[in-house]
Structure formats: structure tokens, C-alpha cells
Tab-separated table of C-alpha atoms in Angstrom:
chain	number	residue	atom	x	y	z
A	242	MET	CA	28.467	3.708	2.495
A	243	SER	CA	27.846	0.070	3.460
A	244	ILE	CA	30.390	-2.463	4.662
A	245	VAL	CA	29.401	-5.083	2.070
A	246	ASN	CA	29.154	-3.786	-1.501
A	247	ARG	CA	27.235	-5.301	-4.386
A	248	GLN	CA	28.989	-6.446	-7.533
A	249	HIS	CA	27.476	-5.259	-10.806
A	250	GLY	CA	24.547	-7.381	-11.971
A	251	THR	CA	24.180	-9.380	-8.744
A	252	GLU	CA	21.656	-9.378	-5.926
A	253	GLN	CA	22.104	-6.998	-3.003
A	254	PRO	CA	24.215	-8.753	-0.276
A	255	TYR	CA	22.316	-10.385	2.587
A	256	TRP	CA	22.491	-12.945	5.376
A	257	PRO	CA	20.238	-15.985	4.772
A	258	LEU	CA	17.615	-16.458	7.486
A	259	GLY	CA	15.308	-19.342	6.578
A	260	PRO	CA	12.849	-18.062	3.956
A	261	PHE	CA	14.077	-14.505	4.540
A	262	LYS	CA	17.089	-12.477	3.391
A	263	LEU	CA	18.366	-10.317	6.235
A	264	ARG	CA	19.747	-6.905	5.238
A	265	LEU	CA	20.967	-4.393	7.829
A	266	PRO	CA	21.514	-0.675	7.199
A	267	LEU	CA	25.156	0.430	6.859
A	268	ILE	CA	26.183	-3.240	6.633
A	269	HIS	CA	24.271	-4.441	3.569
A	270	TYR	CA	23.070	-1.121	2.174
A	271	ARG	CA	23.759	2.570	2.542
A	272	LEU	CA	21.372	5.180	3.878
A	273	GLU	CA	19.850	7.433	1.209
A	274	MET	CA	19.590	11.139	2.071
A	275	PRO	CA	16.433	11.934	0.003
A	276	GLU	CA	14.578	9.021	1.621
A	277	MET	CA	15.732	10.209	5.053
A	278	ILE	CA	14.183	13.615	4.416
A	279	GLN	CA	11.015	12.014	3.065
A	280	GLY	CA	10.778	9.757	6.115
A	281	LEU	CA	10.952	12.765	8.447
A	282	ILE	CA	7.823	14.145	6.775
A	283	MET	CA	5.929	11.143	5.401
A	284	PHE	CA	5.827	9.406	8.786
A	285	VAL	CA	2.886	11.704	9.452
A	286	VAL	CA	0.698	9.361	7.360
A	287	GLY	CA	1.214	6.653	9.967
A	288	LEU	CA	-0.038	9.046	12.633
A	289	ALA	CA	-3.213	9.575	10.613
A	290	MET	CA	-4.508	6.266	11.983
A	291	ILE	CA	-4.802	7.825	15.471
A	292	PRO	CA	-8.264	9.413	14.897
A	293	LEU	CA	-9.621	6.039	13.743
A	294	LEU	CA	-8.183	4.321	16.805
A	295	GLU	CA	-9.826	6.933	19.019
A	296	ASN	CA	-13.225	6.884	17.301
A	297	TYR	CA	-13.683	3.195	16.461
A	298	LEU	CA	-11.642	1.391	19.138
A	299	GLY	CA	-12.425	3.899	21.881
A	300	MET	CA	-8.896	4.528	23.142
A	301	PRO	CA	-7.260	7.801	24.274
A	302	TYR	CA	-4.682	9.673	22.180
A	303	GLU	CA	-1.752	8.551	24.354
A	304	ALA	CA	-2.537	4.844	23.868
A	305	ALA	CA	-3.195	5.340	20.147
A	306	LEU	CA	0.169	7.106	19.800
A	307	ALA	CA	1.869	4.099	21.412
A	308	PHE	CA	0.163	1.878	18.801
A	309	THR	CA	1.906	3.887	16.042
A	310	PHE	CA	5.302	2.885	17.486
A	311	VAL	CA	4.375	-0.790	17.112
A	312	ALA	CA	3.315	-0.034	13.548
A	313	GLY	CA	6.646	1.742	12.981
A	314	LEU	CA	8.542	-1.424	13.874
A	315	GLY	CA	6.373	-3.371	11.445
A	316	TYR	CA	7.125	-0.969	8.583
A	317	ILE	CA	10.856	-1.750	8.945
A	318	LEU	CA	10.446	-5.535	8.586
A	319	PRO	CA	10.019	-5.896	4.765
A	320	ALA	CA	13.315	-4.229	3.765
A	321	LEU	CA	14.994	-5.975	6.711
A	322	LEU	CA	13.782	-9.440	5.631
A	323	GLY	CA	14.201	-9.183	1.851
A	324	VAL	CA	11.038	-7.643	0.381
A	325	PRO	CA	11.662	-4.914	-2.270
A	326	LEU	CA	8.317	-3.157	-1.645
A	327	VAL	CA	7.708	-0.117	0.567
A	328	PRO	CA	5.032	-1.365	3.012
A	329	GLY	CA	1.990	0.411	4.367
A	330	TRP	CA	-1.643	-0.403	5.114
A	331	ILE	CA	-4.288	-2.226	3.097
A	332	THR	CA	-5.540	1.271	2.416
A	333	PRO	CA	-8.500	0.636	0.056
A	334	ALA	CA	-9.883	-1.876	2.573
A	335	ILE	CA	-10.199	0.722	5.352
A	336	PRO	CA	-13.841	1.662	4.523
A	337	VAL	CA	-14.824	-2.031	4.668
A	338	VAL	CA	-12.984	-2.534	7.972
A	339	LEU	CA	-14.674	0.517	9.504
A	340	LEU	CA	-18.071	-0.736	8.378
A	341	TYR	CA	-17.293	-4.039	10.141
A	342	LEU	CA	-16.214	-2.214	13.330
A	343	LYS	CA	-19.434	-0.179	13.410
A	344	GLY	CA	-21.170	-3.353	14.513
A	345	PHE	CA	-19.301	-3.264	17.832
A	346	GLU	CA	-19.292	-0.820	20.726
A	347	PRO	CA	-16.082	1.292	20.825
A	348	GLY	CA	-13.887	-0.056	23.590
A	349	PRO	CA	-13.195	-3.683	24.570
A	350	GLU	CA	-15.778	-5.162	22.160
A	351	ALA	CA	-14.400	-3.290	19.138
A	352	ILE	CA	-10.801	-4.136	20.108
A	353	LYS	CA	-11.699	-7.830	20.345
A	354	ALA	CA	-13.370	-7.618	16.926
A	355	MET	CA	-10.295	-5.929	15.452
A	356	PHE	CA	-8.067	-8.610	17.000
A	357	ALA	CA	-10.170	-11.364	15.411
A	358	LEU	CA	-10.039	-9.705	11.994
A	359	GLN	CA	-6.301	-9.042	12.126
A	360	LEU	CA	-5.540	-12.588	13.274
A	361	GLU	CA	-7.570	-14.029	10.392
A	362	VAL	CA	-5.727	-11.817	7.908
A	363	THR	CA	-2.494	-13.129	9.467
A	364	LEU	CA	-3.558	-16.743	8.953
A	365	ILE	CA	-4.536	-16.144	5.306
A	366	PHE	CA	-1.165	-14.604	4.460
A	367	LEU	CA	0.718	-17.222	6.493
A	368	PHE	CA	-1.056	-20.178	4.876
A	369	LEU	CA	-0.553	-18.878	1.338
A	370	GLY	CA	3.083	-18.018	2.094
A	371	ILE	CA	4.001	-21.382	3.653
A	372	THR	CA	2.217	-23.437	0.984
A	373	ARG	CA	3.590	-21.130	-1.752
A	374	LEU	CA	0.107	-20.845	-3.140
A	375	GLY	CA	0.486	-17.073	-2.982
A	376	SER	CA	2.952	-17.020	-5.883
A	377	LYS	CA	0.783	-19.419	-7.871
A	378	LEU	CA	-2.246	-17.155	-7.501
A	379	VAL	CA	-0.437	-14.551	-9.610
A	380	ASP	CA	-0.593	-16.948	-12.570
A	381	LEU	CA	-3.902	-18.645	-11.782
A	382	ILE	CA	-6.098	-15.563	-11.366
A	383	PRO	CA	-7.388	-14.245	-14.718
A	384	ASN	CA	-5.677	-11.106	-15.954
A	385	SER	CA	-8.969	-9.222	-16.243
A	386	LEU	CA	-9.894	-10.040	-12.635
A	387	LYS	CA	-6.505	-8.914	-11.287
A	388	ALA	CA	-6.632	-5.667	-13.235
A	389	GLY	CA	-10.275	-5.064	-12.319
A	390	ILE	CA	-9.515	-5.443	-8.598
A	391	ILE	CA	-6.604	-3.000	-8.876
A	392	ILE	CA	-8.615	-0.428	-10.829
A	393	GLY	CA	-11.665	-0.836	-8.590
A	394	ALA	CA	-9.594	-0.361	-5.424
A	395	GLY	CA	-8.218	2.845	-6.926
A	396	ILE	CA	-11.665	4.138	-7.802
A	397	ALA	CA	-12.978	3.295	-4.312
A	398	ALA	CA	-10.079	5.122	-2.665
A	399	LEU	CA	-10.626	8.184	-4.856
A	400	MET	CA	-14.405	8.299	-4.404
A	401	GLY	CA	-13.989	8.124	-0.636
A	402	GLU	CA	-12.229	11.499	-0.800
A	403	LEU	CA	-14.363	13.152	-3.493
A	404	LYS	CA	-17.845	12.054	-2.416
A	405	THR	CA	-20.287	14.360	-0.642
A	406	GLY	CA	-19.178	14.572	2.955
A	407	GLY	CA	-15.641	13.475	2.059
A	408	ARG	CA	-12.455	15.433	2.690
A	409	ILE	CA	-13.017	17.523	-0.429
A	410	ASP	CA	-15.997	19.228	1.252
A	411	SER	CA	-14.142	20.445	4.338
A	412	THR	CA	-10.679	21.170	2.874
A	413	PRO	CA	-11.073	21.705	-0.890
A	414	ILE	CA	-8.233	24.209	-1.430
A	415	SER	CA	-5.420	22.378	0.322
A	416	LEU	CA	-6.498	18.956	-0.924
A	417	LEU	CA	-6.897	19.865	-4.596
A	418	LEU	CA	-3.718	21.945	-4.861
A	419	GLY	CA	-1.691	19.389	-2.906
A	420	ALA	CA	-2.936	16.541	-5.106
A	421	ILE	CA	-2.252	18.454	-8.337
A	422	ILE	CA	1.288	19.400	-7.302
A	423	SER	CA	2.109	15.890	-6.059
A	424	ALA	CA	0.753	14.249	-9.222
A	425	TYR	CA	2.641	16.726	-11.435
A	426	ILE	CA	5.960	16.014	-9.731
A	427	LEU	CA	5.470	12.251	-9.652
A	428	PHE	CA	3.846	11.490	-13.004
A	429	SER	CA	3.958	14.441	-15.425
A	430	LEU	CA	5.795	13.869	-18.706
A	431	SER	CA	6.451	17.596	-19.041
A	432	PHE	CA	8.015	17.727	-15.557
A	433	LYS	CA	10.314	14.845	-16.494
A	434	ASN	CA	11.573	16.964	-19.387
A	435	VAL	CA	12.159	19.821	-16.940
A	436	VAL	CA	14.072	17.427	-14.646
A	437	ASN	CA	16.409	16.502	-17.486
A	438	ALA	CA	17.227	20.168	-18.079
A	439	SER	CA	17.194	21.603	-14.551
A	440	PRO	CA	19.290	20.499	-11.537
A	441	LEU	CA	16.803	22.222	-9.211
A	442	ALA	CA	13.876	20.289	-10.673
A	443	LYS	CA	15.861	17.079	-10.274
A	444	ARG	CA	16.360	17.807	-6.571
A	445	ILE	CA	12.634	18.455	-6.193
A	446	ALA	CA	11.826	15.190	-7.998
A	447	ASN	CA	14.018	13.279	-5.535
A	448	PHE	CA	11.511	14.032	-2.768
A	449	GLY	CA	8.471	12.561	-4.532
A	450	MET	CA	5.163	13.592	-2.962
A	451	VAL	CA	6.807	15.506	-0.097
A	452	PRO	CA	6.763	18.936	-1.863
A	453	GLY	CA	3.059	18.573	-2.630
A	454	MET	CA	2.304	17.492	0.923
A	455	ILE	CA	4.223	20.400	2.441
A	456	ILE	CA	2.477	22.903	0.157
A	457	ALA	CA	-0.912	21.356	0.984
A	458	MET	CA	-0.197	21.715	4.708
A	459	LEU	CA	0.965	25.323	4.339
A	460	ILE	CA	-2.159	26.150	2.305
A	461	GLY	CA	-4.325	24.402	4.894
A	462	TRP	CA	-2.827	26.461	7.705
A	463	GLY	CA	-2.889	29.705	5.689
A	464	SER	CA	-6.486	29.307	4.503
A	465	GLY	CA	-7.758	28.271	7.915
A	466	GLU	CA	-8.815	24.812	6.736
A	467	TYR	CA	-6.563	23.366	9.446
A	468	ALA	CA	-5.680	24.709	12.896
A	469	THR	CA	-2.179	26.060	13.472
A	470	PRO	CA	0.036	23.629	15.406
A	471	ASP	CA	0.966	23.868	19.073
A	472	ILE	CA	4.614	22.827	18.780
A	473	GLN	CA	6.153	21.179	21.842
A	474	TRP	CA	9.821	20.392	22.382
A	475	GLY	CA	11.465	17.258	23.651
A	476	ILE	CA	11.160	13.528	22.992
A	477	THR	CA	7.843	11.792	22.384
A	478	GLN	CA	6.842	9.630	25.332
A	479	PRO	CA	4.240	7.083	24.231
A	480	ASP	CA	2.276	5.590	27.102
A	481	PHE	CA	2.934	1.856	26.669
A	482	ALA	CA	1.530	1.106	30.122
A	483	LEU	CA	-1.789	2.667	29.093
A	484	MET	CA	-1.590	0.919	25.717
A	485	TRP	CA	-1.486	-2.446	27.533
A	486	GLN	CA	-4.952	-1.730	28.943
A	487	TYR	CA	-6.333	-1.815	25.375
A	488	LEU	CA	-4.898	-5.176	24.313
A	489	THR	CA	-6.557	-8.586	24.376
A	490	PHE	CA	-4.137	-9.749	27.105
A	491	THR	CA	-5.989	-7.360	29.435
A	492	ILE	CA	-9.544	-7.134	28.071
A	493	GLY	CA	-9.833	-10.786	27.033
A	494	PHE	CA	-10.083	-12.642	23.741
A	495	PRO	CA	-13.100	-12.680	21.404
A	496	GLY	CA	-15.530	-15.571	21.133
A	497	TRP	CA	-15.932	-17.825	18.116
A	498	ASP	CA	-18.948	-15.831	16.966
A	499	VAL	CA	-16.745	-12.756	16.480
A	500	PHE	CA	-14.224	-14.789	14.471
A	501	LEU	CA	-17.031	-15.993	12.221
A	502	LEU	CA	-18.284	-12.437	11.689
A	503	ALA	CA	-14.783	-11.306	10.717
A	504	ILE	CA	-14.223	-13.895	7.956
A	505	PRO	CA	-15.834	-11.997	5.020
A	506	THR	CA	-13.947	-8.793	5.863
A	507	ALA	CA	-10.669	-10.733	6.168
A	508	VAL	CA	-11.159	-12.297	2.732
A	509	ILE	CA	-12.016	-8.923	1.204
A	510	ALA	CA	-8.906	-7.378	2.772
A	511	TYR	CA	-6.698	-10.128	1.338
A	512	VAL	CA	-8.130	-9.767	-2.167
A	513	ILE	CA	-7.355	-6.042	-2.088
A	514	ALA	CA	-3.892	-6.688	-0.604
A	515	PHE	CA	-3.220	-9.197	-3.362
A	516	GLY	CA	-3.938	-6.428	-5.842
A	517	ASP	CA	-1.388	-4.270	-3.985
A	518	ILE	CA	1.230	-6.997	-4.414
A	519	ILE	CA	0.580	-7.035	-8.152
A	520	VAL	CA	0.838	-3.233	-8.302
A	521	GLY	CA	4.072	-3.255	-6.309
A	522	PHE	CA	5.869	-5.800	-8.451
A	523	THR	CA	4.514	-4.209	-11.626
A	524	LEU	CA	6.153	-0.933	-10.574
A	525	VAL	CA	9.388	-2.827	-9.886
A	526	LYS	CA	9.298	-4.502	-13.308
A	527	ARG	CA	8.732	-1.143	-14.995
A	528	ILE	CA	12.103	0.155	-13.746
A	529	ASP	CA	14.065	-3.093	-13.291
A	530	HIS	CA	15.275	-3.151	-16.908
A	531	LEU	CA	16.809	0.304	-16.385
A	532	ARG	CA	19.059	-1.006	-13.590
A	533	GLU	CA	21.204	-3.846	-14.897
A	534	ASP	CA	23.526	-3.360	-11.917
A	535	GLU	CA	21.111	-5.031	-9.451
A	536	LYS	CA	19.165	-8.272	-9.607
A	537	ILE	CA	15.918	-7.968	-7.629
A	538	ASP	CA	14.403	-11.073	-6.025
A	539	GLY	CA	10.658	-10.633	-6.359
A	540	SER	CA	9.410	-13.471	-4.152
A	541	VAL	CA	5.653	-13.238	-3.709
A	542	ASP	CA	5.794	-15.956	-1.039
A	543	ARG	CA	8.229	-13.916	1.056
A	544	VAL	CA	5.884	-10.919	0.796
A	545	HIS	CA	3.098	-13.104	2.192
A	546	LEU	CA	5.234	-14.321	5.105
A	547	VAL	CA	6.473	-10.860	6.083
A	548	THR	CA	2.965	-9.402	5.819
A	549	ALA	CA	1.719	-12.238	8.032
A	550	LEU	CA	4.386	-11.383	10.644
A	551	ARG	CA	3.376	-7.721	10.621
A	552	ASN	CA	-0.335	-8.506	11.040
A	553	LEU	CA	0.492	-10.938	13.864
A	554	LEU	CA	2.472	-8.185	15.583
A	555	HIS	CA	-0.488	-5.833	15.252
A	556	ALA	CA	-3.090	-8.366	16.356
A	557	PHE	CA	-1.472	-8.902	19.753
A	558	LEU	CA	0.245	-5.543	20.355
A	559	ALA	CA	-1.652	-2.909	18.335
A	560	PRO	CA	-4.941	-3.861	16.598
A	561	TRP	CA	-4.921	-1.629	13.533
A	562	PRO	CA	-7.962	-0.628	11.395
A	563	GLY	CA	-5.666	-0.018	8.423
A	564	LEU	CA	-4.302	-3.583	8.744
A	565	ALA	CA	-0.709	-4.325	7.702
A	566	GLY	CA	-0.460	-4.245	3.932
A	567	PRO	CA	2.336	-5.222	1.548
A	568	LEU	CA	2.493	-1.839	-0.177
A	569	TRP	CA	2.279	1.904	0.370
A	570	THR	CA	1.634	2.659	-3.277
A	571	ALA	CA	2.493	6.369	-3.320
A	572	ALA	CA	5.724	5.955	-1.329
A	573	HIS	CA	6.794	2.899	-3.329
A	574	ALA	CA	6.205	4.777	-6.588
A	575	THR	CA	8.398	7.615	-5.319
A	576	VAL	CA	11.210	5.218	-4.391
A	577	ALA	CA	10.869	3.395	-7.731
A	578	GLU	CA	11.051	6.627	-9.732
A	579	ARG	CA	14.276	7.662	-7.999
A	580	TYR	CA	15.706	4.145	-8.248
A	581	ALA	CA	15.264	4.378	-12.024
A	582	MET	CA	17.673	7.348	-12.093
A	583	GLY	CA	20.645	5.038	-11.572
A	584	ARG	CA	22.948	3.691	-8.885
A	585	LYS	CA	24.375	7.102	-8.017
A	586	ALA	CA	20.864	8.296	-7.195
A	587	MET	CA	19.946	5.155	-5.181
A	588	ASP	CA	22.334	2.290	-4.557
A	589	SER	CA	19.675	-0.410	-4.112
A	590	ILE	CA	15.907	-0.764	-4.044
A	591	TYR	CA	16.387	-1.957	-0.445
A	592	SER	CA	18.448	1.065	0.563
A	593	GLY	CA	15.608	3.337	-0.565
A	594	GLY	CA	12.770	1.512	1.169
A	595	GLY	CA	14.859	0.633	4.229
A	596	THR	CA	16.062	4.197	4.791
A	597	PHE	CA	12.564	5.582	4.349
A	598	TRP	CA	10.936	3.613	7.177
A	599	ILE	CA	13.921	3.549	9.547
A	600	THR	CA	13.881	7.347	9.441
A	601	GLY	CA	10.085	7.330	9.774
A	602	PHE	CA	10.384	5.290	12.968
A	603	VAL	CA	13.024	7.631	14.419
A	604	ALA	CA	10.782	10.615	13.572
A	605	LEU	CA	8.108	9.246	15.916
A	606	PHE	CA	10.396	10.119	18.842
A	607	ILE	CA	10.877	13.737	17.710
A	608	LEU	CA	8.142	15.570	19.627
A	609	PRO	CA	8.359	18.867	17.646
A	610	LEU	CA	7.620	16.950	14.423
A	611	VAL	CA	4.762	14.957	15.964
A	612	THR	CA	3.093	18.092	17.368
A	613	LEU	CA	3.781	20.114	14.203
A	614	PHE	CA	1.905	17.662	12.004
A	615	LYS	CA	-0.825	16.719	14.476
A	616	PRO	CA	-3.452	19.204	13.107
A	617	VAL	CA	-2.879	18.172	9.473
A	618	LEU	CA	-2.968	14.390	9.828
A	619	PRO	CA	-6.070	14.104	7.576
A	620	ILE	CA	-4.416	15.811	4.574
A	621	ALA	CA	-1.526	13.338	4.659
A	622	LEU	CA	-3.935	10.414	4.507
A	623	SER	CA	-6.055	12.041	1.794
A	624	LEU	CA	-3.111	12.741	-0.516
A	625	THR	CA	-1.939	9.164	-0.077
A	626	LEU	CA	-5.369	7.839	-1.051
A	627	ILE	CA	-5.616	10.071	-4.126
A	628	LEU	CA	-2.142	9.191	-5.430
A	629	THR	CA	-2.788	5.532	-4.661
A	630	ALA	CA	-5.946	5.755	-6.768
A	631	TYR	CA	-4.049	7.192	-9.748
A	632	ILE	CA	-1.324	4.547	-9.576
A	633	CYS	CA	-3.816	1.689	-9.183
A	634	ILE	CA	-5.806	2.812	-12.224
A	635	MET	CA	-2.639	3.381	-14.284
A	636	VAL	CA	-1.094	0.004	-13.439
A	637	GLY	CA	-4.377	-1.853	-13.781
A	638	MET	CA	-4.950	-0.479	-17.285
A	639	GLU	CA	-1.426	-1.523	-18.296
A	640	GLN	CA	-2.249	-5.141	-17.399
A	641	LEU	CA	-5.048	-5.392	-19.980
A	642	LYS	CA	-4.140	-6.782	-23.389
A	643	ASN	CA	-7.317	-6.703	-25.501
A	644	PRO	CA	-10.840	-5.235	-25.602
A	645	THR	CA	-12.402	-8.322	-24.008
A	646	GLU	CA	-10.147	-8.114	-20.951
A	647	ARG	CA	-10.781	-4.378	-20.682
A	648	GLY	CA	-14.534	-4.928	-20.717
A	649	VAL	CA	-14.476	-7.600	-18.004
A	650	ALA	CA	-12.025	-5.595	-15.883
A	651	GLY	CA	-14.257	-2.529	-16.167
A	652	ILE	CA	-17.270	-4.421	-14.837
A	653	VAL	CA	-15.172	-5.842	-11.986
A	654	ALA	CA	-13.811	-2.394	-11.115
A	655	VAL	CA	-17.227	-0.723	-11.042
A	656	THR	CA	-18.660	-3.532	-8.903
A	657	LEU	CA	-15.753	-3.374	-6.450
A	658	ALA	CA	-16.076	0.399	-6.057
A	659	MET	CA	-19.760	0.242	-5.046
A	660	PRO	CA	-20.471	1.409	-1.456
A	661	ASP	CA	-21.485	-2.043	-0.271
A	662	PRO	CA	-19.540	-4.128	2.293
A	663	LYS	CA	-19.982	-7.194	0.063
A	664	SER	CA	-18.956	-5.443	-3.162
A	665	THR	CA	-15.520	-7.118	-3.231
A	666	VAL	CA	-17.091	-10.573	-3.015
A	667	TYR	CA	-19.549	-9.656	-5.764
A	668	ALA	CA	-16.700	-8.309	-7.913
A	669	VAL	CA	-14.682	-11.527	-7.629
A	670	VAL	CA	-17.691	-13.723	-8.439
A	671	ILE	CA	-18.744	-11.554	-11.388
A	672	GLY	CA	-15.159	-11.418	-12.676
A	673	LEU	CA	-14.823	-15.207	-12.636
A	674	VAL	CA	-18.210	-15.743	-14.286
A	675	LEU	CA	-17.456	-13.240	-17.069
A	676	TYR	CA	-13.997	-14.751	-17.567
A	677	PHE	CA	-15.415	-18.216	-18.208
A	678	LEU	CA	-18.350	-16.987	-20.282
A	679	ILE	CA	-16.619	-14.319	-22.368
A	680	GLU	CA	-12.846	-14.670	-22.376
A	681	ARG	CA	-12.188	-18.399	-22.636
A	682	PRO	CA	-11.865	-19.741	-26.208
A	683	LYS	CA	-13.415	-23.013	-24.998
A	684	LEU	CA	-16.506	-23.364	-22.859
A	685	PHE	CA	-17.182	-26.845	-21.362
A	686	GLY	CA	-14.907	-28.407	-23.929
A	687	LYS	CA	-16.543	-26.767	-26.940
A	688	HIS	CA	-15.068	-24.064	-29.130
A	689	ALA	CA	-16.781	-20.714	-29.046
A	690	PRO	CA	-18.053	-19.526	-32.425
A	691	GLU	CA	-15.125	-18.698	-34.667
A	692	ASP	CA	-16.317	-15.157	-35.329
A	693	GLU	CA	-16.430	-14.398	-31.608
A	694	LEU	CA	-12.919	-15.746	-31.079
A	695	ILE	CA	-11.486	-13.548	-33.782
A	696	PHE	CA	-13.513	-10.583	-32.638
A	697	ALA	CA	-12.388	-10.947	-29.000
A	698	ASP	CA	-8.674	-10.762	-29.786
A	699	GLU	CA	-8.869	-8.306	-32.642
A	700	PRO	CA	-7.518	-4.738	-32.265
A	701	GLU	CA	-10.022	-1.924	-32.082
A	702	ALA	CA	-9.023	-0.598	-35.512
A	703	SER	CA	-9.780	-3.937	-37.181
A	704	ILE	CA	-13.097	-4.234	-35.379
A	705	LYS	CA	-14.084	-0.780	-36.602
A	706	GLU	CA	-13.171	-1.634	-40.199
A	707	ARG	CA	-15.197	-4.840	-40.103
A	708	THR	CA	-18.176	-3.089	-38.547
A	709	GLU	CA	-18.150	-0.375	-41.202
A	710	ALA	CA	-17.799	-2.962	-43.972
A	711	THR	CA	-20.806	-4.815	-42.603
């Protein structure tokens, strides 16, 4: 229970703090048991960044582990400061970031490059949050472009796992079965019918993708796709003194040439993160009408400010190839699905997301858990990417209203998913050009031909009838 309780139909209690709304656990919201259990397992995804830190930034495991504690603090900030989204990385941007880092020698040079990139991402989010242009972008950007970016990011995330040389080649059994089970529990219409009839199924549904992840790990260990863990007991002791040797305070700051090189990647990362914001609030809107007991403040500007704070924290204390993103799509979908079950299931959208990452941060100190999951870190990341891909494609398709928008969005999505570091820039340019040439009813002040206007907005059935009549 919390000290301050919400009245029916009002916003969750908070303390005003400038542009933020401060909410503390046990004071402004209760802790949710299912999210606590999920946090004790799902925190492993945060640890999956360690191999990238070792390989691309050239740091030892102990320093990389200390970086994950800084990230853990950042994950807590959104629910603490009034954002109803479960945060994570800018996951679909990771391949682009790694391509950028390949241009630098692992070690001080790569860390400086990562600092420059993360600081630029911070400035983009901060500028758009302070000027409130972030919220206006939601209305200004064409619907087809927004949906195309979302769908394309999903396709890119999925293809990264399924391509030749991807995770599917080395661990096909655990990855496929884990993905199928997780998707069935999270999205299947038939499983929802089972949940309505079975208390056991309802308990399983409360844990979202956790059952699928656990089964995938057990299969990985049993089939030999992953090594068995060497479990150690005690409290995790991250080496913060060693971590300091891999920060810009010690190795120095990058030159202006590095900042210039980082600009395209920073812009690409923001465009993808903007798509995550749209996905996150779309998921909230899908279940908001089912919960008349709580009014949710969906401030896009506050999301920008909090995401800027998290990236600033990372830039100076833990340069992070995953960057700090506004949404962990798979985890947010899990919280949203349980939130839709009613107030008894989850008191507030903030109690779900807040409990999840507070528990995830505490789990970092539990050495048996850290060592248990250490061999299977890749499967946690892979399942997250696959489920993120499904949700992105699903939500992106829902945004599209007519055949013209679907056509433009499809071209944008395919362009974005191409294995080219500039594909996101190309996708945005192509999306804008097609929007003005194809979607707009007026082009340079002149009406498009009447037949094209009717045809563009006409349902598929009517188009088919006209075509056959012709």
C-alpha cells in the first residue's frame, strides 16, 4: 500500500518538481508483486550490454559491470519523474551505433567517440524538450512517415537476429522456442481466452515475457547452446574505481572532429527514439479507456527532458552503445497488458513501471542472480529484439488509415531496414518526398486530379469494384 491514495478518475498523486512530477514508491504508489518478480529476471537484459562494452569500448568485465549500475539508476528516473513509459535503450539504433564505433580503436578513442555521440543525443532531446517542439513533432510529422519509421525499426531489429550469422545460427532451438512462447503469452487471442477461464493461466500472463525467457534459458542450457552457469554467492561488487579509468574525466575529451562525425548517428538515433515514443503512447492509449479510475498525463515534452537527463548521466559516467531510450517496448507492453486487467491487478501505470526497474536495480547487487544469468545474456537481448519487432510492426500498421499511407509507409520501412548506416536518413527524405507528391490533396497550391484524390482515400473494396467495372 502507498501513503497517498488516488481518488477515482484522477491523476496518480505526486509532488510537483518544475517540469517533472515526483512519485516515490510506497508514498505515491504501491509496489506490484508481479513486476518485482519480473524485475528480478528481466534485469538480465541490461547486463547484455556488457559484451558490447568489452568488444567496442575495450574495457574489462568489472568496469563494464559498474557501467550497468549507472544504467540501473537511469532506468528508475522516468517513473520517478512522471513518465508513464517503461524505459530502456534505443534498441533498433544499436547496429548503427556499432557501425559508427567501428571507425575508432577500442579503448580511449572509442570511449571519446561514444561520449560525443551520447552528448549530442542529450542535446537533441534537451532542446526539443525545453522548446516543446518535441510534442509538436507528433502532429507535424506525416502519419505515413511515423508509421514507416516504427515498422522499419521493427523489421531491422528482427532481421538482425534472423540474418545469416545472426543469433538464429548459433542458438536456433532456444531462440525460436523462447520467442514463440513469449509471443503466445503476450499477444495470442486464444491464450487470452484461456486466461479468462483459468486462474493458472492468468498468473502466467501476469509475468509477461518472463516465462518464455526462462524456458529459452533452460532449453539453451539443456541443449548445450549455452554454457552452464558458475553460480557465486554474496553481493555484487562493481569496480567503480576501475570504471573511472574509462571515463572522459580520465582519458580526456574528444576533439571537434569527433563531434562532427557523430552528428549523423545522433540524428538517426533520435528519429528511431521518436518512433519509440509514438509506440509507447500508442500502447498507453490502447488500454487507457479500460481504466477510467486513473488519468494518465502523456507529456511528450517530459519524456524528452527525462531521456535527456539519462543520456547526460551516461555520457559522463557510463558511455553506453545502446544509448538511453524512452521505451523498452517488450517490457512496456507487458506492464500495459497487466494494467488493462484493472486496479486490483495494478494500482497505477507508474506503480508497474516503477516497481519493475527499482527491483531490477536491486537485482544487480544479488551476485547469485548475476552469475546465474551471465552465460545466457545474449538470449535475453535477442528475445527483447524479436518482441520489439512484433510490437513495432503491429503498432505501426495500426497508425495507417488508407491505402496511400500504407504504400508510403511500406517504402519508408523497407528503406529504413536496409543494412546501410545512412538508411534512416534516406528513409526520412524518401518519406517526406512521397508524402508531398502522393498524399497531399494539393501540390504547390494546385488540386491534384479529382480521380486521384478519390482513389487515394477510397477503401480497397471500392477500388476493386471500380477497377473491375473499368
